C-alpha cells in the first residue's frame, strides 16, 4: 500500500480586485493564495470586516482573511472549470470553503455542490460568520458547480477553493524532527520560497529548493543552502535539530 502526498495545484482566494499572490500570517499551513476565479455566469463580491468562526473539526481551515470575502452568483448557480491538467489520469482532492457573510433576516442559503457530475448536498449555509467546507475526489479535469435549491432565498457563494493532486509515495515521509526544525527555520527567518510547502523531501520531484535530502526510506536533511537569502539576526537553535546536516 502506498502512502500519499497532496501537492497543491490551485489555491484561490476570491478577492477579485487583487492581482498578486499573497500569504497570510494567520494561515496555519502557510499557503500561497491567488486571486482569480474563472467563474460563470457573472458574479458579485460581498465581504465582512468581522472574523469568521471556524467550526470544530475544520481541519483544512484557510486563513480567516480568505473567508472574509466571497463571490456571490447573480443568478442561481456558478460554475468553475480547471482545465490546465498535465495528466488527465491524475487524482485530485478538491476543497470548497464557505462562510456566511450576510446577516439575518435576509434569509438562508440552501445549495448543492456538483464536482464532476457527483452531487453533494443540499447544504444549509452556516449561521452568520459561521464556516463550512465541502470536499470531493475526482480524476482528470475538475468541473465544479454550486447551485441554489428551489427554496433558497439567497444565491450561492464561494469564499475559497483548493485543488490538490494526490501523489503516491514510495517512501515514508521525511524524519519528523527534521520537518519540525525546517518549519521553525522557515518561520524564524521569514523564508517565502514557493516550494517550501508540505514535506521538505518527499516526493523527491517536489522537494524544497536549496534543501538536500538523503535517499533512505525516511529521508533526512543533509544540506541546507541559505547563503543568498540575506539573513540577519541570531542563529536559530533549530539548526542544531537537523542531526544529519552535513553542509550548511
PDB file of C-alpha atoms in Angstrom:
ATOM      1  CA  UNK A   1       0.000   0.000   0.000  1.00  0.00           C
ATOM      2  CA  UNK A   2       1.275   3.464  -0.899  1.00  0.00           C
ATOM      3  CA  UNK A   3       1.399   6.496   1.322  1.00  0.00           C
ATOM      4  CA  UNK A   4       0.082   9.559  -0.469  1.00  0.00           C
ATOM      5  CA  UNK A   5       1.028  13.216  -0.565  1.00  0.00           C
ATOM      6  CA  UNK A   6      -1.227  16.117  -1.504  1.00  0.00           C
ATOM      7  CA  UNK A   7       0.518  18.560  -3.837  1.00  0.00           C
ATOM      8  CA  UNK A   8      -1.136  21.946  -4.301  1.00  0.00           C
ATOM      9  CA  UNK A   9      -2.397  22.621  -7.818  1.00  0.00           C
ATOM     10  CA  UNK A  10      -4.539  25.716  -7.265  1.00  0.00           C
ATOM     11  CA  UNK A  11      -5.384  27.853  -4.262  1.00  0.00           C
ATOM     12  CA  UNK A  12      -7.927  30.565  -4.868  1.00  0.00           C
ATOM     13  CA  UNK A  13      -8.879  33.418  -2.579  1.00  0.00           C
ATOM     14  CA  UNK A  14     -11.802  35.229  -4.179  1.00  0.00           C
ATOM     15  CA  UNK A  15     -10.589  38.825  -3.748  1.00  0.00           C
ATOM     16  CA  UNK A  16     -11.151  39.595  -7.404  1.00  0.00           C
ATOM     17  CA  UNK A  17      -9.507  43.004  -7.410  1.00  0.00           C
ATOM     18  CA  UNK A  18      -6.152  41.853  -6.013  1.00  0.00           C
ATOM     19  CA  UNK A  19      -3.889  40.687  -8.841  1.00  0.00           C
ATOM     20  CA  UNK A  20      -0.935  39.357  -6.868  1.00  0.00           C
ATOM     21  CA  UNK A  21      -0.387  36.151  -4.942  1.00  0.00           C
ATOM     22  CA  UNK A  22      -0.378  36.520  -1.185  1.00  0.00           C
ATOM     23  CA  UNK A  23       0.329  34.590   2.011  1.00  0.00           C
ATOM     24  CA  UNK A  24      -1.490  35.314   5.243  1.00  0.00           C
ATOM     25  CA  UNK A  25       0.112  35.372   8.679  1.00  0.00           C
ATOM     26  CA  UNK A  26      -2.851  33.544  10.217  1.00  0.00           C
ATOM     27  CA  UNK A  27      -2.714  30.669   7.708  1.00  0.00           C
ATOM     28  CA  UNK A  28      -1.578  27.701   9.794  1.00  0.00           C
ATOM     29  CA  UNK A  29      -0.385  25.889   6.641  1.00  0.00           C
ATOM     30  CA  UNK A  30       1.383  28.955   5.149  1.00  0.00           C
ATOM     31  CA  UNK A  31      -0.250  28.541   1.748  1.00  0.00           C
ATOM     32  CA  UNK A  32       0.253  30.931  -1.172  1.00  0.00           C
ATOM     33  CA  UNK A  33      -3.129  32.130  -2.412  1.00  0.00           C
ATOM     34  CA  UNK A  34      -4.023  33.585  -5.776  1.00  0.00           C
ATOM     35  CA  UNK A  35      -6.968  35.809  -6.539  1.00  0.00           C
ATOM     36  CA  UNK A  36      -8.630  34.857  -9.791  1.00  0.00           C
ATOM     37  CA  UNK A  37     -11.536  32.500 -10.330  1.00  0.00           C
ATOM     38  CA  UNK A  38     -12.823  31.777 -13.871  1.00  0.00           C
ATOM     39  CA  UNK A  39     -16.425  31.539 -12.731  1.00  0.00           C
ATOM     40  CA  UNK A  40     -19.537  31.838 -14.849  1.00  0.00           C
ATOM     41  CA  UNK A  41     -22.062  33.401 -15.085  1.00  0.00           C
ATOM     42  CA  UNK A  42     -21.329  36.905 -13.801  1.00  0.00           C
ATOM     43  CA  UNK A  43     -20.727  37.260 -10.101  1.00  0.00           C
ATOM     44  CA  UNK A  44     -20.534  39.964  -7.467  1.00  0.00           C
ATOM     45  CA  UNK A  45     -18.494  40.150  -4.276  1.00  0.00           C
ATOM     46  CA  UNK A  46     -19.543  40.508  -0.659  1.00  0.00           C
ATOM     47  CA  UNK A  47     -17.270  40.967   2.334  1.00  0.00           C
ATOM     48  CA  UNK A  48     -17.198  41.479   6.071  1.00  0.00           C
ATOM     49  CA  UNK A  49     -14.791  43.174   8.457  1.00  0.00           C
ATOM     50  CA  UNK A  50     -15.550  40.546  11.105  1.00  0.00           C
ATOM     51  CA  UNK A  51     -13.540  37.353  11.505  1.00  0.00           C
ATOM     52  CA  UNK A  52     -15.109  34.054  10.536  1.00  0.00           C
ATOM     53  CA  UNK A  53     -15.716  31.488  13.279  1.00  0.00           C
ATOM     54  CA  UNK A  54     -14.236  28.108  12.427  1.00  0.00           C
ATOM     55  CA  UNK A  55     -16.421  25.151  13.288  1.00  0.00           C
ATOM     56  CA  UNK A  56     -14.965  22.253  15.263  1.00  0.00           C
ATOM     57  CA  UNK A  57     -13.278  19.666  13.081  1.00  0.00           C
ATOM     58  CA  UNK A  58     -12.429  22.195  10.357  1.00  0.00           C
ATOM     59  CA  UNK A  59      -9.012  20.603   9.812  1.00  0.00           C
ATOM     60  CA  UNK A  60      -8.347  22.196   6.416  1.00  0.00           C
ATOM     61  CA  UNK A  61      -9.151  25.716   7.570  1.00  0.00           C
ATOM     62  CA  UNK A  62      -7.710  28.509   5.422  1.00  0.00           C
ATOM     63  CA  UNK A  63      -6.630  31.864   6.795  1.00  0.00           C
ATOM     64  CA  UNK A  64      -9.579  33.692   8.347  1.00  0.00           C
ATOM     65  CA  UNK A  65      -8.872  36.579   5.955  1.00  0.00           C
ATOM     66  CA  UNK A  66      -9.646  34.313   2.999  1.00  0.00           C
ATOM     67  CA  UNK A  67     -13.140  33.694   4.343  1.00  0.00           C
ATOM     68  CA  UNK A  68     -13.942  37.375   4.906  1.00  0.00           C
ATOM     69  CA  UNK A  69     -14.688  37.830   1.196  1.00  0.00           C
ATOM     70  CA  UNK A  70     -16.971  35.763  -1.032  1.00  0.00           C
ATOM     71  CA  UNK A  71     -18.122  35.710  -4.618  1.00  0.00           C
ATOM     72  CA  UNK A  72     -21.887  35.530  -4.993  1.00  0.00           C
ATOM     73  CA  UNK A  73     -23.760  34.420  -8.090  1.00  0.00           C
ATOM     74  CA  UNK A  74     -26.034  36.982  -9.709  1.00  0.00           C
ATOM     75  CA  UNK A  75     -28.332  34.135 -10.668  1.00  0.00           C
ATOM     76  CA  UNK A  76     -28.926  30.716  -9.134  1.00  0.00           C
ATOM     77  CA  UNK A  77     -25.653  28.962  -9.958  1.00  0.00           C
ATOM     78  CA  UNK A  78     -21.951  29.411 -10.669  1.00  0.00           C
ATOM     79  CA  UNK A  79     -19.507  27.066 -12.345  1.00  0.00           C
ATOM     80  CA  UNK A  80     -15.752  26.614 -12.235  1.00  0.00           C
ATOM     81  CA  UNK A  81     -13.590  24.612 -14.649  1.00  0.00           C
ATOM     82  CA  UNK A  82      -9.959  23.663 -14.046  1.00  0.00           C
ATOM     83  CA  UNK A  83      -8.659  22.737 -17.492  1.00  0.00           C
ATOM     84  CA  UNK A  84      -4.860  23.067 -17.232  1.00  0.00           C
ATOM     85  CA  UNK A  85      -4.227  19.433 -16.353  1.00  0.00           C
ATOM     86  CA  UNK A  86      -0.874  17.902 -17.326  1.00  0.00           C
ATOM     87  CA  UNK A  87      -2.036  14.339 -16.685  1.00  0.00           C
ATOM     88  CA  UNK A  88      -5.721  13.583 -17.306  1.00  0.00           C
ATOM     89  CA  UNK A  89      -5.456  10.385 -15.226  1.00  0.00           C
ATOM     90  CA  UNK A  90      -4.379  12.261 -12.089  1.00  0.00           C
ATOM     91  CA  UNK A  91      -6.479  12.053  -8.945  1.00  0.00           C
ATOM     92  CA  UNK A  92      -7.454  15.377  -7.394  1.00  0.00           C
ATOM     93  CA  UNK A  93      -8.780  16.347  -3.994  1.00  0.00           C
ATOM     94  CA  UNK A  94     -10.987  19.454  -4.034  1.00  0.00           C
ATOM     95  CA  UNK A  95     -11.918  21.664  -1.071  1.00  0.00           C
ATOM     96  CA  UNK A  96     -14.535  24.415  -1.315  1.00  0.00           C
ATOM     97  CA  UNK A  97     -14.655  26.844   1.606  1.00  0.00           C
ATOM     98  CA  UNK A  98     -17.766  28.725   2.681  1.00  0.00           C
ATOM     99  CA  UNK A  99     -18.527  31.393   5.284  1.00  0.00           C
ATOM    100  CA  UNK A 100     -21.849  33.204   5.624  1.00  0.00           C
ATOM    101  CA  UNK A 101     -21.220  36.955   5.442  1.00  0.00           C
ATOM    102  CA  UNK A 102     -24.863  38.102   5.283  1.00  0.00           C
ATOM    103  CA  UNK A 103     -26.775  38.759   8.486  1.00  0.00           C
ATOM    104  CA  UNK A 104     -30.381  37.688   9.051  1.00  0.00           C
ATOM    105  CA  UNK A 105     -33.190  38.402   8.242  1.00  0.00           C
ATOM    106  CA  UNK A 106     -32.177  38.293   4.579  1.00  0.00           C
ATOM    107  CA  UNK A 107     -32.675  34.541   4.611  1.00  0.00           C
ATOM    108  CA  UNK A 108     -30.565  31.413   4.464  1.00  0.00           C
ATOM    109  CA  UNK A 109     -28.728  29.846   1.567  1.00  0.00           C
ATOM    110  CA  UNK A 110     -29.503  26.302   0.514  1.00  0.00           C
ATOM    111  CA  UNK A 111     -27.335  24.837  -2.212  1.00  0.00           C
ATOM    112  CA  UNK A 112     -25.849  21.742  -3.802  1.00  0.00           C
ATOM    113  CA  UNK A 113     -22.250  21.217  -4.901  1.00  0.00           C
ATOM    114  CA  UNK A 114     -21.505  19.148  -8.002  1.00  0.00           C
ATOM    115  CA  UNK A 115     -17.922  18.011  -8.629  1.00  0.00           C
ATOM    116  CA  UNK A 116     -17.534  16.147 -11.934  1.00  0.00           C
ATOM    117  CA  UNK A 117     -21.208  15.093 -12.010  1.00  0.00           C
ATOM    118  CA  UNK A 118     -21.185  13.905  -8.384  1.00  0.00           C
ATOM    119  CA  UNK A 119     -23.828  15.878  -6.489  1.00  0.00           C
ATOM    120  CA  UNK A 120     -23.361  16.623  -2.782  1.00  0.00           C
ATOM    121  CA  UNK A 121     -25.952  18.212  -0.529  1.00  0.00           C
ATOM    122  CA  UNK A 122     -28.243  20.013  -0.274  1.00  0.00           C
ATOM    123  CA  UNK A 123     -26.411  22.076   2.324  1.00  0.00           C
ATOM    124  CA  UNK A 124     -27.609  24.877   4.563  1.00  0.00           C
ATOM    125  CA  UNK A 125     -25.207  27.771   4.863  1.00  0.00           C
ATOM    126  CA  UNK A 126     -23.755  28.146   8.370  1.00  0.00           C
ATOM    127  CA  UNK A 127     -25.001  30.914  10.646  1.00  0.00           C
ATOM    128  CA  UNK A 128     -23.679  34.451  10.335  1.00  0.00           C
ATOM    129  CA  UNK A 129     -19.843  34.331  10.143  1.00  0.00           C
ATOM    130  CA  UNK A 130     -20.003  30.561  10.538  1.00  0.00           C
ATOM    131  CA  UNK A 131     -17.888  28.324   8.294  1.00  0.00           C
ATOM    132  CA  UNK A 132     -18.048  25.009   6.477  1.00  0.00           C
ATOM    133  CA  UNK A 133     -16.288  23.180   3.666  1.00  0.00           C
ATOM    134  CA  UNK A 134     -17.165  20.574   1.044  1.00  0.00           C
ATOM    135  CA  UNK A 135     -14.593  18.047  -0.161  1.00  0.00           C
ATOM    136  CA  UNK A 136     -14.535  15.695  -3.142  1.00  0.00           C
ATOM    137  CA  UNK A 137     -12.064  13.470  -5.014  1.00  0.00           C
ATOM    138  CA  UNK A 138     -12.058  13.232  -8.819  1.00  0.00           C
ATOM    139  CA  UNK A 139      -9.852  12.244 -11.755  1.00  0.00           C
ATOM    140  CA  UNK A 140      -8.929  14.305 -14.806  1.00  0.00           C
ATOM    141  CA  UNK A 141     -10.439  17.738 -15.395  1.00  0.00           C
ATOM    142  CA  UNK A 142     -12.036  19.345 -12.349  1.00  0.00           C
ATOM    143  CA  UNK A 143     -15.505  20.786 -13.002  1.00  0.00           C
ATOM    144  CA  UNK A 144     -17.425  22.374 -10.152  1.00  0.00           C
ATOM    145  CA  UNK A 145     -20.958  23.736  -9.991  1.00  0.00           C
ATOM    146  CA  UNK A 146     -22.642  25.360  -6.980  1.00  0.00           C
ATOM    147  CA  UNK A 147     -26.398  25.692  -7.393  1.00  0.00           C
ATOM    148  CA  UNK A 148     -29.105  27.177  -5.192  1.00  0.00           C
ATOM    149  CA  UNK A 149     -32.034  24.914  -4.329  1.00  0.00           C
ATOM    150  CA  UNK A 150     -35.595  25.962  -5.139  1.00  0.00           C
ATOM    151  CA  UNK A 151     -36.295  27.016  -1.538  1.00  0.00           C
ATOM    152  CA  UNK A 152     -33.117  29.095  -1.116  1.00  0.00           C
ATOM    153  CA  UNK A 153     -33.726  32.801  -0.533  1.00  0.00           C
ATOM    154  CA  UNK A 154     -30.141  33.769  -1.393  1.00  0.00           C
ATOM    155  CA  UNK A 155     -27.852  32.823  -4.314  1.00  0.00           C
ATOM    156  CA  UNK A 156     -24.833  30.542  -3.781  1.00  0.00           C
ATOM    157  CA  UNK A 157     -21.477  31.885  -2.602  1.00  0.00           C
ATOM    158  CA  UNK A 158     -17.876  30.682  -2.527  1.00  0.00           C
ATOM    159  CA  UNK A 159     -15.103  32.041  -0.290  1.00  0.00           C
ATOM    160  CA  UNK A 160     -12.104  29.926  -1.269  1.00  0.00           C
ATOM    161  CA  UNK A 161     -11.073  26.936  -3.349  1.00  0.00           C
ATOM    162  CA  UNK A 162      -8.199  24.457  -3.053  1.00  0.00           C
ATOM    163  CA  UNK A 163      -7.278  21.724  -5.527  1.00  0.00           C
ATOM    164  CA  UNK A 164      -4.578  19.155  -4.716  1.00  0.00           C
ATOM    165  CA  UNK A 165      -3.157  16.387  -6.869  1.00  0.00           C
ATOM    166  CA  UNK A 166      -2.755  13.094  -4.998  1.00  0.00           C
ATOM    167  CA  UNK A 167       0.803  11.788  -5.411  1.00  0.00           C
ATOM    168  CA  UNK A 168       1.624   8.172  -4.418  1.00  0.00           C
ATOM    169  CA  UNK A 169       4.722   7.969  -2.222  1.00  0.00           C
ATOM    170  CA  UNK A 170       7.122   5.052  -2.444  1.00  0.00           C
ATOM    171  CA  UNK A 171       8.958   6.355   0.615  1.00  0.00           C
ATOM    172  CA  UNK A 172       7.892   7.265   4.111  1.00  0.00           C
ATOM    173  CA  UNK A 173       7.627  10.975   4.956  1.00  0.00           C
ATOM    174  CA  UNK A 174      10.724  12.906   5.988  1.00  0.00           C
ATOM    175  CA  UNK A 175      12.019  12.475   9.516  1.00  0.00           C
ATOM    176  CA  UNK A 176       9.571  14.339  11.781  1.00  0.00           C
ATOM    177  CA  UNK A 177      12.314  16.097  13.790  1.00  0.00           C
ATOM    178  CA  UNK A 178      13.795  17.449  10.563  1.00  0.00           C
ATOM    179  CA  UNK A 179      10.380  18.623   9.359  1.00  0.00           C
ATOM    180  CA  UNK A 180       9.707  20.447  12.638  1.00  0.00           C
ATOM    181  CA  UNK A 181      13.156  22.051  12.534  1.00  0.00           C
ATOM    182  CA  UNK A 182      12.675  23.249   8.951  1.00  0.00           C
ATOM    183  CA  UNK A 183       9.266  24.717   9.748  1.00  0.00           C
ATOM    184  CA  UNK A 184      10.810  26.651  12.638  1.00  0.00           C
ATOM    185  CA  UNK A 185      13.707  27.852  10.446  1.00  0.00           C
ATOM    186  CA  UNK A 186      11.204  28.975   7.817  1.00  0.00           C
ATOM    187  CA  UNK A 187       9.161  30.862  10.417  1.00  0.00           C
ATOM    188  CA  UNK A 188      12.152  32.429  12.202  1.00  0.00           C
ATOM    189  CA  UNK A 189      13.752  33.855   9.069  1.00  0.00           C
ATOM    190  CA  UNK A 190      10.546  34.591   7.166  1.00  0.00           C
ATOM    191  CA  UNK A 191      11.592  32.473   4.187  1.00  0.00           C
ATOM    192  CA  UNK A 192       8.980  32.664   1.428  1.00  0.00           C
ATOM    193  CA  UNK A 193      10.200  30.193  -1.185  1.00  0.00           C
ATOM    194  CA  UNK A 194       7.211  28.921  -3.187  1.00  0.00           C
ATOM    195  CA  UNK A 195       8.458  25.336  -2.936  1.00  0.00           C
ATOM    196  CA  UNK A 196       8.749  25.425   0.870  1.00  0.00           C
ATOM    197  CA  UNK A 197       5.373  23.811   1.494  1.00  0.00           C
ATOM    198  CA  UNK A 198       4.490  20.316   2.622  1.00  0.00           C
ATOM    199  CA  UNK A 199       7.167  17.679   3.191  1.00  0.00           C
ATOM    200  CA  UNK A 200      10.707  19.044   2.582  1.00  0.00           C
ATOM    201  CA  UNK A 201      11.979  15.838   0.900  1.00  0.00           C
ATOM    202  CA  UNK A 202       9.056  13.708  -0.292  1.00  0.00           C
ATOM    203  CA  UNK A 203       8.253  13.210  -3.095  1.00  0.00           C
ATOM    204  CA  UNK A 204      11.716  13.904  -4.497  1.00  0.00           C
ATOM    205  CA  UNK A 205      10.474  15.838  -7.549  1.00  0.00           C
ATOM    206  CA  UNK A 206       8.604  18.237  -5.242  1.00  0.00           C
ATOM    207  CA  UNK A 207      11.296  18.646  -2.578  1.00  0.00           C
ATOM    208  CA  UNK A 208      12.133  22.082  -1.207  1.00  0.00           C
ATOM    209  CA  UNK A 209      14.620  24.178  -3.142  1.00  0.00           C
ATOM    210  CA  UNK A 210      18.058  24.680  -1.529  1.00  0.00           C
ATOM    211  CA  UNK A 211      17.457  21.599   0.634  1.00  0.00           C
ATOM    212  CA  UNK A 212      19.369  18.351   0.123  1.00  0.00           C
ATOM    213  CA  UNK A 213      17.949  15.055   1.374  1.00  0.00           C
ATOM    214  CA  UNK A 214      19.257  11.555   1.957  1.00  0.00           C
ATOM    215  CA  UNK A 215      17.963   8.662  -0.138  1.00  0.00           C
ATOM    216  CA  UNK A 216      16.908   6.313   2.670  1.00  0.00           C
ATOM    217  CA  UNK A 217      13.290   5.269   3.293  1.00  0.00           C
ATOM    218  CA  UNK A 218      12.617   8.074   5.781  1.00  0.00           C
ATOM    219  CA  UNK A 219      14.747  10.886   4.308  1.00  0.00           C
ATOM    220  CA  UNK A 220      16.905  13.124   6.472  1.00  0.00           C
ATOM    221  CA  UNK A 221      18.008  16.639   5.564  1.00  0.00           C
ATOM    222  CA  UNK A 222      21.735  16.574   4.833  1.00  0.00           C
ATOM    223  CA  UNK A 223      22.326  20.011   3.291  1.00  0.00           C
ATOM    224  CA  UNK A 224      20.781  23.459   3.515  1.00  0.00           C
ATOM    225  CA  UNK A 225      21.827  26.459   1.425  1.00  0.00           C
ATOM    226  CA  UNK A 226      20.755  29.815   2.869  1.00  0.00           C
ATOM    227  CA  UNK A 227      23.797  31.754   1.654  1.00  0.00           C
ATOM    228  CA  UNK A 228      21.938  34.072  -0.734  1.00  0.00           C
ATOM    229  CA  UNK A 229      18.945  34.800   1.484  1.00  0.00           C
ATOM    230  CA  UNK A 230      20.425  37.892   3.164  1.00  0.00           C
ATOM    231  CA  UNK A 231      19.524  36.578   6.611  1.00  0.00           C
ATOM    232  CA  UNK A 232      20.269  38.666   9.695  1.00  0.00           C
ATOM    233  CA  UNK A 233      19.937  38.188  13.432  1.00  0.00           C
ATOM    234  CA  UNK A 234      20.775  35.350  15.775  1.00  0.00           C
ATOM    235  CA  UNK A 235      21.345  31.799  14.575  1.00  0.00           C
ATOM    236  CA  UNK A 236      18.241  29.795  15.407  1.00  0.00           C
ATOM    237  CA  UNK A 237      18.704  26.794  17.670  1.00  0.00           C
ATOM    238  CA  UNK A 238      16.529  24.790  15.267  1.00  0.00           C
ATOM    239  CA  UNK A 239      19.555  24.279  13.016  1.00  0.00           C
ATOM    240  CA  UNK A 240      21.053  22.062  15.716  1.00  0.00           C
ATOM    241  CA  UNK A 241      17.991  19.806  15.473  1.00  0.00           C
ATOM    242  CA  UNK A 242      18.956  18.802  11.928  1.00  0.00           C
ATOM    243  CA  UNK A 243      21.016  15.892  13.239  1.00  0.00           C
ATOM    244  CA  UNK A 244      22.083  14.603   9.803  1.00  0.00           C
ATOM    245  CA  UNK A 245      23.051  18.004   8.374  1.00  0.00           C
ATOM    246  CA  UNK A 246      26.461  17.864   6.670  1.00  0.00           C
ATOM    247  CA  UNK A 247      26.561  21.051   4.589  1.00  0.00           C
ATOM    248  CA  UNK A 248      25.258  24.481   5.590  1.00  0.00           C
TER     249      UNK A 248
END
